[in-house]
PDB file of C-alpha atoms in Angstrom:
ATOM      1  CA  MET T 260      15.925  11.368  12.648  1.00 48.00           C
ATOM      2  CA  ALA T 261      13.408   9.237  10.749  1.00 54.00           C
ATOM      3  CA  VAL T 262      13.435   9.417   6.972  1.00 60.00           C
ATOM      4  CA  LYS T 263      10.245  10.990   5.677  1.00 70.00           C
ATOM      5  CA  TYR T 264       8.634   9.712   2.506  1.00 74.00           C
ATOM      6  CA  THR T 265       5.912  11.095   0.316  1.00 80.00           C
ATOM      7  CA  ALA T 266       3.274   8.512  -0.640  1.00 83.00           C
ATOM      8  CA  ASN T 267       4.900   8.083  -4.048  1.00 84.00           C
ATOM      9  CA  GLU T 268       8.422   7.759  -2.611  1.00 82.00           C
ATOM     10  CA  ARG T 269       7.107   5.185  -0.147  1.00 83.00           C
ATOM     11  CA  LYS T 270       5.658   3.064  -2.954  1.00 89.00           C
ATOM     12  CA  GLN T 271       8.864   3.415  -4.983  1.00 85.00           C
ATOM     13  CA  ALA T 272      10.913   2.253  -1.975  1.00 81.00           C
ATOM     14  CA  ILE T 273       8.622  -0.744  -1.426  1.00 86.00           C
ATOM     15  CA  LEU T 274       8.762  -1.670  -5.106  1.00 87.00           C
ATOM     16  CA  ALA T 275      12.567  -1.578  -4.908  1.00 80.00           C
ATOM     17  CA  MET T 276      12.385  -4.174  -2.091  1.00 81.00           C
ATOM     18  CA  LEU T 277      10.606  -6.680  -4.309  1.00 86.00           C
ATOM     19  CA  PRO T 278      13.221  -8.431  -6.471  1.00 81.00           C
ATOM     20  CA  GLY T 279      12.027  -8.827 -10.044  1.00 86.00           C
ATOM     21  CA  ALA T 280       8.829  -6.806  -9.484  1.00 90.00           C
ATOM     22  CA  THR T 281       7.830  -4.102 -11.949  1.00 93.00           C
ATOM     23  CA  ARG T 282       5.188  -1.432 -12.001  1.00 94.00           C
ATOM     24  CA  ILE T 283       2.585  -1.729 -14.735  1.00 92.00           C
ATOM     25  CA  GLY T 284       1.318   1.589 -16.055  1.00 80.00           C
ATOM     26  CA  ASN T 285       1.498   4.892 -14.258  1.00 81.00           C
ATOM     27  CA  GLY T 286      -0.726   7.419 -12.547  1.00 78.00           C
ATOM     28  CA  GLN T 287      -2.262   7.091  -9.110  1.00 81.00           C
ATOM     29  CA  ARG T 288      -3.143   3.412  -9.420  1.00 86.00           C
ATOM     30  CA  TRP T 289      -0.172   1.243  -8.474  1.00 92.00           C
ATOM     31  CA  VAL T 290      -0.371  -2.155 -10.158  1.00 94.00           C
ATOM     32  CA  ILE T 291       2.745  -4.245  -9.874  1.00 94.00           C
ATOM     33  CA  GLN T 292       3.736  -7.552 -11.378  1.00 95.00           C
ATOM     34  CA  LEU T 293       5.685  -9.745  -8.995  1.00 93.00           C
ATOM     35  CA  SER T 294       8.522 -11.984 -10.127  1.00 89.00           C
ATOM     36  CA  ASP T 295       6.184 -15.012 -10.062  1.00 92.00           C
ATOM     37  CA  GLY T 296       3.788 -13.317 -12.511  1.00 94.00           C
ATOM     38  CA  LYS T 297       1.095 -12.357  -9.994  1.00 95.00           C
ATOM     39  CA  ARG T 298      -0.406  -8.917 -10.494  1.00 95.00           C
ATOM     40  CA  ALA T 299      -1.236  -6.935  -7.394  1.00 95.00           C
ATOM     41  CA  MET T 300      -2.565  -3.536  -6.499  1.00 94.00           C
ATOM     42  CA  LEU T 301      -0.079  -1.969  -4.074  1.00 95.00           C
ATOM     43  CA  LYS T 302      -1.822  -0.345  -1.086  1.00 94.00           C
ATOM     44  CA  THR T 303       0.331   1.219   1.611  1.00 92.00           C
ATOM     45  CA  SER T 304      -0.059   2.992   4.914  1.00 90.00           C
ATOM     46  CA  LYS T 305       2.014   3.703   7.980  1.00 87.00           C
ATOM     47  CA  ASN T 306      -0.764   2.295  10.155  1.00 89.00           C
ATOM     48  CA  ASP T 307      -2.282  -1.168  10.094  1.00 92.00           C
ATOM     49  CA  ASN T 308      -4.963  -0.254   7.526  1.00 94.00           C
ATOM     50  CA  ILE T 309      -5.747   0.386   3.872  1.00 94.00           C
ATOM     51  CA  MET T 310      -8.197   2.732   2.177  1.00 94.00           C
ATOM     52  CA  VAL T 311     -10.100   2.531  -1.103  1.00 94.00           C
ATOM     53  CA  LYS T 312     -12.463   4.781  -3.052  1.00 94.00           C
ATOM     54  CA  THR T 313     -15.843   3.693  -4.362  1.00 95.00           C
ATOM     55  CA  ASP T 314     -18.393   5.232  -6.685  1.00 94.00           C
ATOM     56  CA  VAL T 315     -21.261   4.991  -4.139  1.00 92.00           C
ATOM     57  CA  PRO T 316     -21.393   4.264  -0.383  1.00 89.00           C
ATOM     58  CA  ASN T 317     -23.709   1.246  -0.718  1.00 90.00           C
ATOM     59  CA  PRO T 318     -21.604  -1.911  -0.186  1.00 92.00           C
ATOM     60  CA  GLU T 319     -24.049  -4.024  -2.198  1.00 93.00           C
ATOM     61  CA  VAL T 320     -23.521  -2.159  -5.481  1.00 94.00           C
ATOM     62  CA  ALA T 321     -20.370  -0.060  -5.072  1.00 94.00           C
ATOM     63  CA  VAL T 322     -17.565  -0.363  -7.588  1.00 95.00           C
ATOM     64  CA  ILE T 323     -14.235  -0.260  -5.770  1.00 94.00           C
ATOM     65  CA  SER T 324     -11.738   1.878  -7.659  1.00 91.00           C
ATOM     66  CA  GLY T 325      -8.884  -0.164  -9.101  1.00 87.00           C
ATOM     67  CA  PHE T 326     -10.403  -3.577  -8.360  1.00 87.00           C
ATOM     68  CA  THR T 327     -10.512  -4.742 -11.966  1.00 80.00           C
ATOM     69  CA  ASP T 328      -9.882  -7.922 -13.894  1.00 77.00           C
ATOM     70  CA  ASP T 329      -6.208  -7.135 -14.474  1.00 87.00           C
ATOM     71  CA  VAL T 330      -5.379  -7.530 -10.765  1.00 93.00           C
ATOM     72  CA  ASP T 331      -5.309 -10.849  -8.876  1.00 94.00           C
ATOM     73  CA  HIS T 332      -4.182  -9.651  -5.470  1.00 96.00           C
ATOM     74  CA  VAL T 333      -3.775  -6.699  -3.167  1.00 96.00           C
ATOM     75  CA  LEU T 334      -0.301  -6.237  -1.726  1.00 96.00           C
ATOM     76  CA  ALA T 335      -1.058  -4.373   1.496  1.00 95.00           C
ATOM     77  CA  VAL T 336       2.100  -2.974   3.086  1.00 93.00           C
ATOM     78  CA  THR T 337       1.971  -1.182   6.424  1.00 91.00           C
ATOM     79  CA  GLY T 338       4.464   0.271   8.869  1.00 87.00           C
ATOM     80  CA  ASP T 339       7.559   2.389   8.543  1.00 79.00           C
ATOM     81  CA  ILE T 340      10.192   1.643   5.930  1.00 73.00           C
ATOM     82  CA  GLY T 341      12.610  -0.668   7.689  1.00 71.00           C
ATOM     83  CA  ASN T 342       9.812  -2.171   9.805  1.00 79.00           C
ATOM     84  CA  LEU T 343       7.189  -3.269   7.302  1.00 85.00           C
ATOM     85  CA  SER T 344       4.406  -5.807   7.438  1.00 90.00           C
ATOM     86  CA  ALA T 345       3.119  -7.027   4.094  1.00 93.00           C
ATOM     87  CA  TYR T 346       0.196  -9.190   3.023  1.00 96.00           C
ATOM     88  CA  LEU T 347      -0.425 -10.584  -0.468  1.00 96.00           C
ATOM     89  CA  VAL T 348      -4.174 -11.189  -0.392  1.00 97.00           C
ATOM     90  CA  PRO T 349      -6.484 -12.423  -3.180  1.00 97.00           C
ATOM     91  CA  ILE T 350      -8.477  -9.445  -4.405  1.00 96.00           C
ATOM     92  CA  GLY T 351     -11.823 -11.198  -3.891  1.00 96.00           C
ATOM     93  CA  TYR T 352     -11.023 -11.745  -0.219  1.00 97.00           C
ATOM     94  CA  VAL T 353     -10.066  -8.084   0.269  1.00 97.00           C
ATOM     95  CA  GLU T 354     -13.206  -6.954  -1.543  1.00 96.00           C
ATOM     96  CA  ASN T 355     -15.383  -9.152   0.666  1.00 96.00           C
ATOM     97  CA  GLU T 356     -13.714  -7.800   3.814  1.00 97.00           C
ATOM     98  CA  LEU T 357     -14.182  -4.200   2.632  1.00 96.00           C
ATOM     99  CA  ARG T 358     -17.867  -4.723   1.783  1.00 95.00           C
ATOM    100  CA  THR T 359     -18.551  -6.521   5.072  1.00 95.00           C
ATOM    101  CA  HIS T 360     -16.841  -3.791   7.078  1.00 94.00           C
ATOM    102  CA  GLN T 361     -18.703  -1.028   5.186  1.00 93.00           C
ATOM    103  CA  ARG T 362     -22.008  -2.838   5.688  1.00 92.00           C
ATOM    104  CA  GLN T 363     -21.426  -3.098   9.449  1.00 91.00           C
ATOM    105  CA  TRP T 364     -20.323   0.529   9.655  1.00 89.00           C
ATOM    106  CA  MET T 365     -23.440   1.725   7.785  1.00 88.00           C
ATOM    107  CA  ASP T 366     -25.739  -0.416   9.948  1.00 88.00           C
ATOM    108  CA  GLU T 367     -24.531   1.475  13.037  1.00 85.00           C
ATOM    109  CA  SER T 368     -26.035   4.746  11.822  1.00 78.00           C
ATOM    110  CA  PRO T 369     -27.372   4.533   8.251  1.00 71.00           C
ATOM    111  CA  GLU T 370     -28.626   8.123   8.048  1.00 75.00           C
ATOM    112  CA  ASN T 371     -25.145   9.453   8.794  1.00 70.00           C
ATOM    113  CA  ARG T 372     -23.152   7.083   6.610  1.00 72.00           C
ATOM    114  CA  SER T 373     -22.601   8.211   3.051  1.00 78.00           C
ATOM    115  CA  ASN T 374     -18.853   7.872   2.688  1.00 85.00           C
ATOM    116  CA  THR T 375     -17.255   6.633  -0.538  1.00 92.00           C
ATOM    117  CA  THR T 376     -13.828   6.296   1.082  1.00 92.00           C
ATOM    118  CA  TRP T 377     -13.696   2.948   2.812  1.00 93.00           C
ATOM    119  CA  SER T 378     -11.088   1.943   5.350  1.00 92.00           C
ATOM    120  CA  LEU T 379     -10.092  -1.486   6.543  1.00 95.00           C
ATOM    121  CA  ALA T 380      -8.061  -1.715   9.770  1.00 95.00           C
ATOM    122  CA  GLY T 381      -6.445  -4.569  11.634  1.00 95.00           C
ATOM    123  CA  LEU T 382      -4.653  -6.039   8.631  1.00 95.00           C
ATOM    124  CA  GLY T 383      -2.254  -8.004  10.814  1.00 92.00           C
ATOM    125  CA  THR T 384      -5.180  -9.930  12.253  1.00 94.00           C
ATOM    126  CA  ARG T 385      -7.399 -10.031   9.153  1.00 95.00           C
ATOM    127  CA  PHE T 386      -4.713 -11.072   6.717  1.00 97.00           C
ATOM    128  CA  ALA T 387      -2.314 -13.057   8.923  1.00 95.00           C
ATOM    129  CA  ALA T 388      -2.664 -16.115   6.669  1.00 97.00           C
ATOM    130  CA  TYR T 389      -1.433 -14.034   3.711  1.00 97.00           C
ATOM    131  CA  LYS T 390       1.785 -12.692   5.269  1.00 95.00           C
ATOM    132  CA  TYR T 391       4.303 -11.772   2.581  1.00 92.00           C
ATOM    133  CA  ASP T 392       7.999 -11.294   3.300  1.00 84.00           C
ATOM    134  CA  ILE T 393       9.580  -8.061   2.214  1.00 78.00           C
ATOM    135  CA  GLU T 394      13.172  -7.572   3.179  1.00 60.00           C
ATOM    136  CA  LEU T 395      15.276  -4.544   2.455  1.00 48.00           C
ATOM    137  CA  GLN T 396      18.369  -6.255   1.108  1.00 47.00           C
ATOM    138  CA  ALA T 397      19.996  -3.181  -0.380  1.00 52.00           C
ATOM    139  CA  ILE T 398      19.209   0.381  -1.321  1.00 63.00           C
ATOM    140  CA  THR T 399      20.238   2.254  -4.418  1.00 70.00           C
ATOM    141  CA  PRO T 400      22.810   5.030  -4.243  1.00 76.00           C
ATOM    142  CA  ASP T 401      20.035   7.510  -5.120  1.00 78.00           C
ATOM    143  CA  GLU T 402      17.960   6.285  -2.167  1.00 73.00           C
ATOM    144  CA  ALA T 403      20.985   6.497   0.123  1.00 76.00           C
ATOM    145  CA  LYS T 404      21.561  10.088  -1.015  1.00 80.00           C
ATOM    146  CA  ARG T 405      17.924  10.969  -0.437  1.00 76.00           C
ATOM    147  CA  ARG T 406      17.986   9.542   3.091  1.00 71.00           C
ATOM    148  CA  LEU T 407      21.235  11.323   3.934  1.00 78.00           C
ATOM    149  CA  ALA T 408      19.844  14.571   2.542  1.00 77.00           C
ATOM    150  CA  VAL T 409      16.813  14.298   4.799  1.00 74.00           C
ATOM    151  CA  TYR T 410      19.014  13.496   7.791  1.00 71.00           C
ATOM    152  CA  PHE T 411      21.380  16.417   7.141  1.00 79.00           C
ATOM    153  CA  GLU T 412      18.512  18.731   6.134  1.00 80.00           C
ATOM    154  CA  THR T 413      19.855  19.444   2.682  1.00 83.00           C
ATOM    155  CA  THR T 414      19.150  18.282  -0.883  1.00 86.00           C
ATOM    156  CA  ALA T 415      20.288  15.045  -2.517  1.00 82.00           C
ATOM    157  CA  ASP T 416      22.417  16.877  -5.094  1.00 89.00           C
ATOM    158  CA  LYS T 417      24.637  18.096  -2.232  1.00 90.00           C
ATOM    159  CA  ILE T 418      25.392  14.521  -1.063  1.00 87.00           C
ATOM    160  CA  ASN T 419      28.403  12.728  -2.560  1.00 87.00           C
ATOM    161  CA  ILE T 420      28.973   9.024  -1.995  1.00 84.00           C
ATOM    162  CA  SER T 421      32.280   7.357  -2.743  1.00 81.00           C
ATOM    163  CA  VAL T 422      33.080   3.672  -2.610  1.00 76.00           C
ATOM    164  CA  SER T 423      36.527   2.131  -2.254  1.00 79.00           C
ATOM    165  CA  VAL T 424      37.074  -1.523  -3.040  1.00 72.00           C
TER     166      VAL T 424
END
């Protein structure tokens, strides 16, 4: 049985896989500081894509939510936990790719294209040069309990873990 994650649990699990990384702030926007000091917006999906929100559909003037001066990169992480692909991409490059893709999409049928949620697929191909290694080296006891609870269809407070050394 596959472990199911909410979006927030998924981001927490990914953050735990990044030694020395910390989350900056709280709320829906996930900005993390990596151990080397780089600041990145964490974007995740189970598929090979990411999504962003904008204030207007027009790619020439749209402000992309979360793409501000306090972020240098986007850490795009896709796939299932345990089989992740990650890309640490300069934010300007991601922004250019998003605007180009939106522009092409709108050109196909401009009268029917007014979406402020933009999607960018094919990250493995687009961002191959920015591959970033994430390895699950260990999980916390709380995460182990949560996974076991899902597997046994119970709650984490009913799972007891003992260790003998």
